[in-house]
mmCIF file of C-alpha atoms in Angstrom:
data_model
loop_
_atom_site.group_PDB
_atom_site.id
_atom_site.type_symbol
_atom_site.label_atom_id
_atom_site.label_comp_id
_atom_site.label_asym_id
_atom_site.label_seq_id
_atom_site.Cartn_x
_atom_site.Cartn_y
_atom_site.Cartn_z
ATOM 1 C CA ASP A 1 9.509 -19.828 11.158
ATOM 2 C CA LEU A 2 6.716 -16.807 10.955
ATOM 3 C CA TYR A 3 5.573 -18.116 7.726
ATOM 4 C CA ASN A 4 4.837 -21.239 8.549
ATOM 5 C CA MET A 5 1.343 -21.892 7.362
ATOM 6 C CA GLU A 6 0.727 -25.387 9.552
ATOM 7 C CA LEU A 7 1.075 -23.399 12.781
ATOM 8 C CA GLY A 8 -0.227 -20.503 11.742
ATOM 9 C CA TYR A 9 -3.316 -18.791 13.251
ATOM 10 C CA ALA A 10 -5.681 -20.169 10.324
ATOM 11 C CA ALA A 11 -4.579 -23.787 11.063
ATOM 12 C CA GLN A 12 -4.650 -23.698 14.322
ATOM 13 C CA VAL A 13 -8.274 -22.052 14.490
ATOM 14 C CA SER A 14 -9.196 -25.277 12.174
ATOM 15 C CA ARG A 15 -7.771 -27.600 14.842
ATOM 16 C CA ILE A 16 -9.441 -25.536 17.703
ATOM 17 C CA THR A 17 -12.979 -25.441 15.810
ATOM 18 C CA GLY A 18 -13.061 -28.601 13.830
ATOM 19 C CA LYS A 19 -13.581 -26.568 10.577
ATOM 20 C CA PRO A 20 -11.870 -27.942 7.594
ATOM 21 C CA LEU A 21 -8.933 -25.187 6.351
ATOM 22 C CA VAL A 22 -8.787 -24.953 2.472
ATOM 23 C CA LEU A 23 -5.903 -22.076 1.814
ATOM 24 C CA ARG A 24 -6.559 -20.266 -1.349
ATOM 25 C CA ALA A 25 -4.927 -17.050 -1.073
ATOM 26 C CA ARG A 26 -0.975 -16.386 -1.000
ATOM 27 C CA PRO A 27 0.805 -14.668 1.945
ATOM 28 C CA SER A 28 2.881 -11.693 1.487
ATOM 29 C CA ALA A 29 0.679 -9.944 -0.688
ATOM 30 C CA GLY A 30 -2.160 -7.142 0.046
ATOM 31 C CA TYR A 31 -5.466 -6.284 -1.968
ATOM 32 C CA THR A 32 -3.309 -4.525 -4.602
ATOM 33 C CA ALA A 33 0.191 -4.990 -2.421
ATOM 34 C CA THR A 34 3.026 -7.707 -3.602
ATOM 35 C CA LYS A 35 5.761 -8.434 -0.840
ATOM 36 C CA ASN A 36 8.833 -10.691 -0.743
ATOM 37 C CA GLY A 37 8.780 -11.522 -4.177
ATOM 38 C CA GLN A 38 5.132 -12.078 -4.337
ATOM 39 C CA ALA A 39 3.893 -11.882 -7.911
ATOM 40 C CA VAL A 40 0.356 -11.954 -7.227
ATOM 41 C CA CYS A 41 -1.713 -9.710 -5.228
ATOM 42 C CA ALA A 42 -5.673 -10.417 -3.619
ATOM 43 C CA ARG A 43 -7.223 -8.375 -6.532
ATOM 44 C CA GLU A 44 -5.568 -10.871 -9.250
ATOM 45 C CA ASP A 45 -5.474 -13.712 -7.076
ATOM 46 C CA VAL A 46 -9.349 -14.063 -6.555
ATOM 47 C CA ASP A 47 -9.817 -14.110 -10.150
ATOM 48 C CA ARG A 48 -7.127 -17.254 -10.244
ATOM 49 C CA ILE A 49 -9.246 -18.989 -7.648
ATOM 50 C CA ILE A 50 -12.659 -18.467 -8.982
ATOM 51 C CA ASN A 51 -11.386 -19.718 -12.402
ATOM 52 C CA TYR A 52 -10.207 -22.596 -11.203
ATOM 53 C CA GLY A 53 -13.537 -23.246 -9.335
ATOM 54 C CA LEU A 54 -11.706 -23.225 -5.778
ATOM 55 C CA PHE A 55 -14.977 -21.616 -4.077
ATOM 56 C CA ASP A 56 -16.948 -24.338 -5.336
ATOM 57 C CA ASP A 57 -16.734 -26.309 -1.804
ATOM 58 C CA ILE A 58 -16.270 -23.421 0.354
ATOM 59 C CA ASP A 59 -19.291 -22.140 2.647
ATOM 60 C CA LEU A 60 -17.255 -19.434 4.679
ATOM 61 C CA VAL A 61 -14.051 -17.045 3.589
ATOM 62 C CA THR A 62 -12.070 -14.816 5.911
ATOM 63 C CA ILE A 63 -10.112 -12.218 3.978
ATOM 64 C CA ALA A 64 -6.903 -10.823 6.008
ATOM 65 C CA TYR A 65 -5.119 -8.128 3.892
ATOM 66 C CA GLY A 66 -4.334 -4.580 4.703
ATOM 67 C CA VAL A 67 -1.076 -3.832 6.585
ATOM 68 C CA ASN A 68 1.095 -5.043 3.184
ATOM 69 C CA ASP A 69 -1.182 -2.317 1.061
ATOM 70 C CA TRP A 70 -0.378 0.251 4.321
ATOM 71 C CA ASP A 71 3.315 -0.357 4.353
ATOM 72 C CA ASP A 72 3.483 -0.119 0.599
ATOM 73 C CA ASN A 73 2.177 3.146 0.632
ATOM 74 C CA CYS A 74 -0.734 1.850 -2.200
ATOM 75 C CA VAL A 75 -2.879 4.921 -2.673
ATOM 76 C CA LEU A 76 -6.270 4.097 -0.555
ATOM 77 C CA GLY A 77 -8.659 5.256 -2.900
ATOM 78 C CA SER A 78 -12.282 6.205 -2.469
ATOM 79 C CA MET A 79 -16.021 4.525 -2.732
ATOM 80 C CA SER A 80 -16.265 6.374 -6.064
ATOM 81 C CA ASP A 81 -13.319 4.299 -7.867
ATOM 82 C CA ALA A 82 -14.603 2.342 -10.245
ATOM 83 C CA VAL A 83 -14.496 -1.413 -9.162
ATOM 84 C CA THR A 84 -12.482 -3.085 -11.927
ATOM 85 C CA SER A 85 -9.704 -5.672 -12.128
ATOM 86 C CA GLU A 86 -7.193 -2.938 -13.292
ATOM 87 C CA ASN A 87 -7.520 -0.482 -10.301
ATOM 88 C CA THR A 88 -4.798 -0.604 -8.047
ATOM 89 C CA ASN A 89 -6.382 1.612 -5.241
ATOM 90 C CA ILE A 90 -6.920 -0.224 -2.450
ATOM 91 C CA ILE A 91 -10.486 0.283 -1.708
ATOM 92 C CA PRO A 92 -11.660 -0.687 -5.258
ATOM 93 C CA SER A 93 -9.470 -3.770 -4.744
ATOM 94 C CA MET A 94 -10.829 -4.646 -1.809
ATOM 95 C CA ARG A 95 -14.383 -4.152 -3.134
ATOM 96 C CA TYR A 96 -13.662 -6.228 -6.425
ATOM 97 C CA VAL A 97 -12.323 -9.002 -4.377
ATOM 98 C CA ILE A 98 -15.783 -8.869 -2.346
ATOM 99 C CA GLU A 99 -17.892 -8.730 -5.290
ATOM 100 C CA ARG A 100 -16.066 -11.389 -7.305
ATOM 101 C CA ILE A 101 -16.355 -14.017 -4.391
ATOM 102 C CA LEU A 102 -20.226 -12.869 -4.043
ATOM 103 C CA ALA A 103 -21.073 -12.999 -7.636
ATOM 104 C CA THR A 104 -19.602 -16.496 -8.314
ATOM 105 C CA LYS A 105 -20.869 -18.083 -5.044
ATOM 106 C CA PRO A 106 -23.840 -15.653 -3.203
ATOM 107 C CA THR A 107 -24.620 -18.000 -0.130
ATOM 108 C CA ILE A 108 -20.886 -17.618 0.781
ATOM 109 C CA LYS A 109 -20.067 -16.019 4.379
ATOM 110 C CA ILE A 110 -17.437 -13.546 3.849
ATOM 111 C CA ILE A 111 -15.633 -12.562 7.189
ATOM 112 C CA ILE A 112 -12.906 -9.506 7.056
ATOM 113 C CA LEU A 113 -10.666 -9.604 9.769
ATOM 114 C CA MET A 114 -9.250 -6.151 10.256
ATOM 115 C CA PRO A 115 -5.165 -5.744 10.155
ATOM 116 C CA LEU A 116 -3.388 -6.213 13.333
ATOM 117 C CA ASN A 117 -1.581 -3.030 14.584
ATOM 118 C CA CYS A 118 1.869 -2.616 13.005
ATOM 119 C CA ALA A 119 4.907 -1.455 14.707
ATOM 120 C CA LYS A 120 7.295 -1.140 11.997
ATOM 121 C CA ASN A 121 6.623 2.735 11.770
ATOM 122 C CA GLY A 122 5.511 5.179 14.415
ATOM 123 C CA ASN A 123 6.599 4.587 18.199
ATOM 124 C CA TYR A 124 4.545 4.264 21.704
ATOM 125 C CA ALA A 125 3.202 7.602 21.982
ATOM 126 C CA GLY A 126 1.510 7.873 18.452
ATOM 127 C CA ASN A 127 0.476 3.831 18.699
ATOM 128 C CA TYR A 128 2.906 2.723 16.055
ATOM 129 C CA GLY A 129 0.683 2.178 12.522
ATOM 130 C CA ILE A 130 -2.222 3.353 14.191
ATOM 131 C CA GLY A 131 -1.027 6.752 14.505
ATOM 132 C CA TYR A 132 1.474 7.048 11.506
ATOM 133 C CA ALA A 133 0.350 8.559 8.195
ATOM 134 C CA GLN A 134 1.817 7.295 4.999
ATOM 135 C CA SER A 135 1.490 10.080 2.055
ATOM 136 C CA ASN A 136 -0.600 7.787 -0.078
ATOM 137 C CA ASN A 137 -3.015 5.853 2.230
ATOM 138 C CA GLY A 138 -3.004 7.654 5.350
ATOM 139 C CA THR A 139 -2.396 5.532 9.197
ATOM 140 C CA LEU A 140 -3.546 1.947 9.633
ATOM 141 C CA GLU A 141 -6.352 3.532 11.379
ATOM 142 C CA ASP A 142 -7.678 5.281 8.181
ATOM 143 C CA ILE A 143 -6.791 1.755 6.646
ATOM 144 C CA TYR A 144 -9.416 0.682 9.346
ATOM 145 C CA VAL A 145 -12.225 3.304 8.693
ATOM 146 C CA ALA A 146 -12.107 2.512 4.975
ATOM 147 C CA PHE A 147 -12.312 -1.242 5.613
ATOM 148 C CA LYS A 148 -15.285 -0.874 7.976
ATOM 149 C CA THR A 149 -17.021 1.402 5.235
ATOM 150 C CA VAL A 150 -16.279 -1.204 2.714
ATOM 151 C CA CYS A 151 -17.693 -4.027 5.037
ATOM 152 C CA GLU A 152 -21.160 -1.787 5.628
ATOM 153 C CA TYR A 153 -21.479 -0.681 2.115
ATOM 154 C CA TYR A 154 -21.771 -4.994 1.199
ATOM 155 C CA GLY A 155 -23.441 -5.433 4.936
ATOM 156 C CA ILE A 156 -20.871 -8.261 5.379
ATOM 157 C CA GLU A 157 -19.196 -8.759 8.792
ATOM 158 C CA TYR A 158 -15.700 -8.047 9.953
ATOM 159 C CA ILE A 159 -13.440 -9.000 13.259
ATOM 160 C CA ASP A 160 -11.448 -5.972 14.560
ATOM 161 C CA LEU A 161 -8.123 -7.183 15.313
ATOM 162 C CA MET A 162 -6.475 -3.516 15.133
ATOM 163 C CA HIS A 163 -8.279 -2.232 18.511
ATOM 164 C CA SER A 164 -9.631 -5.287 20.094
ATOM 165 C CA SER A 165 -6.930 -8.295 20.314
ATOM 166 C CA VAL A 166 -4.379 -10.132 22.008
ATOM 167 C CA VAL A 167 -1.908 -7.392 20.336
ATOM 168 C CA ASN A 168 -1.965 -4.107 21.822
ATOM 169 C CA ARG A 169 0.076 -0.698 22.077
ATOM 170 C CA GLN A 170 1.852 -2.265 25.169
ATOM 171 C CA ASN A 171 2.928 -5.440 24.014
ATOM 172 C CA ILE A 172 3.232 -4.949 20.410
ATOM 173 C CA THR A 173 6.911 -5.276 20.093
ATOM 174 C CA THR A 174 6.862 -8.541 22.166
ATOM 175 C CA LEU A 175 4.318 -10.413 20.118
ATOM 176 C CA LEU A 176 5.681 -9.078 16.811
ATOM 177 C CA PRO A 177 8.937 -9.737 17.003
ATOM 178 C CA ASP A 178 9.725 -8.193 13.681
ATOM 179 C CA LYS A 179 7.520 -5.176 14.307
ATOM 180 C CA VAL A 180 4.867 -6.844 11.652
ATOM 181 C CA HIS A 181 4.544 -10.610 12.187
ATOM 182 C CA PRO A 182 2.921 -12.886 14.664
ATOM 183 C CA SER A 183 5.264 -15.173 16.781
ATOM 184 C CA LEU A 184 4.361 -18.814 16.769
ATOM 185 C CA GLU A 185 3.231 -18.014 20.194
ATOM 186 C CA THR A 186 0.982 -14.827 19.561
ATOM 187 C CA HIS A 187 -0.638 -17.169 16.686
ATOM 188 C CA LEU A 188 -2.275 -19.241 18.757
ATOM 189 C CA MET A 189 -3.415 -16.407 21.012
ATOM 190 C CA LEU A 190 -4.667 -15.001 17.923
ATOM 191 C CA ALA A 191 -6.362 -18.244 16.864
ATOM 192 C CA ARG A 192 -8.006 -18.702 20.230
ATOM 193 C CA GLU A 193 -9.705 -15.286 20.016
ATOM 194 C CA LEU A 194 -10.494 -15.880 16.339
ATOM 195 C CA SER A 195 -12.128 -19.320 17.154
ATOM 196 C CA LYS A 196 -14.641 -17.918 19.800
ATOM 197 C CA LYS A 197 -15.416 -15.134 17.135
ATOM 198 C CA ILE A 198 -16.026 -17.141 13.735
ATOM 199 C CA ASN A 199 -17.778 -19.586 16.211
ATOM 200 C CA CYS A 200 -20.270 -17.231 16.529
ATOM 201 C CA PHE A 201 -21.025 -16.599 12.858
#
């Protein structure tokens, strides 16, 4: 089951590091995109989380979105876009999530997990999503560059899973059986990588 949260990388990282895990966000979403009948994106979900006081006991938060935004061909936008709850472009939506969290709890540590490459579009020669351009947001490489810019703007950490992880051009179609989601074995491999990186913070 690719969507089994008990066996997903987040739960595995918690087991490996001994850090307690609290899942606050919803799967099958993006900063602005929604998938698989999901009605709430991260931009909307962060308001729900904050309104219920669900960040009160959290010291570190990882945020992992991007592939669904790219796959849904959501508009990338720019750093000059207004950061509001109504702005559905990717960059201002990401900024809205970050700003809402930090305004609520300035001492919280945020780590952005860059999206994995995606084999749903493109081909081996073009390195799949990294080289495949959508009309509204470009390639996954463009998403990465935009996310890196946002992280550097706020001075927050990010972990690059797109260019430096167990998933690479050669094995992507094996480790992502449906070309998008990691297999359970891949979740464990990612968890081992992330545990080492997160423990450095």
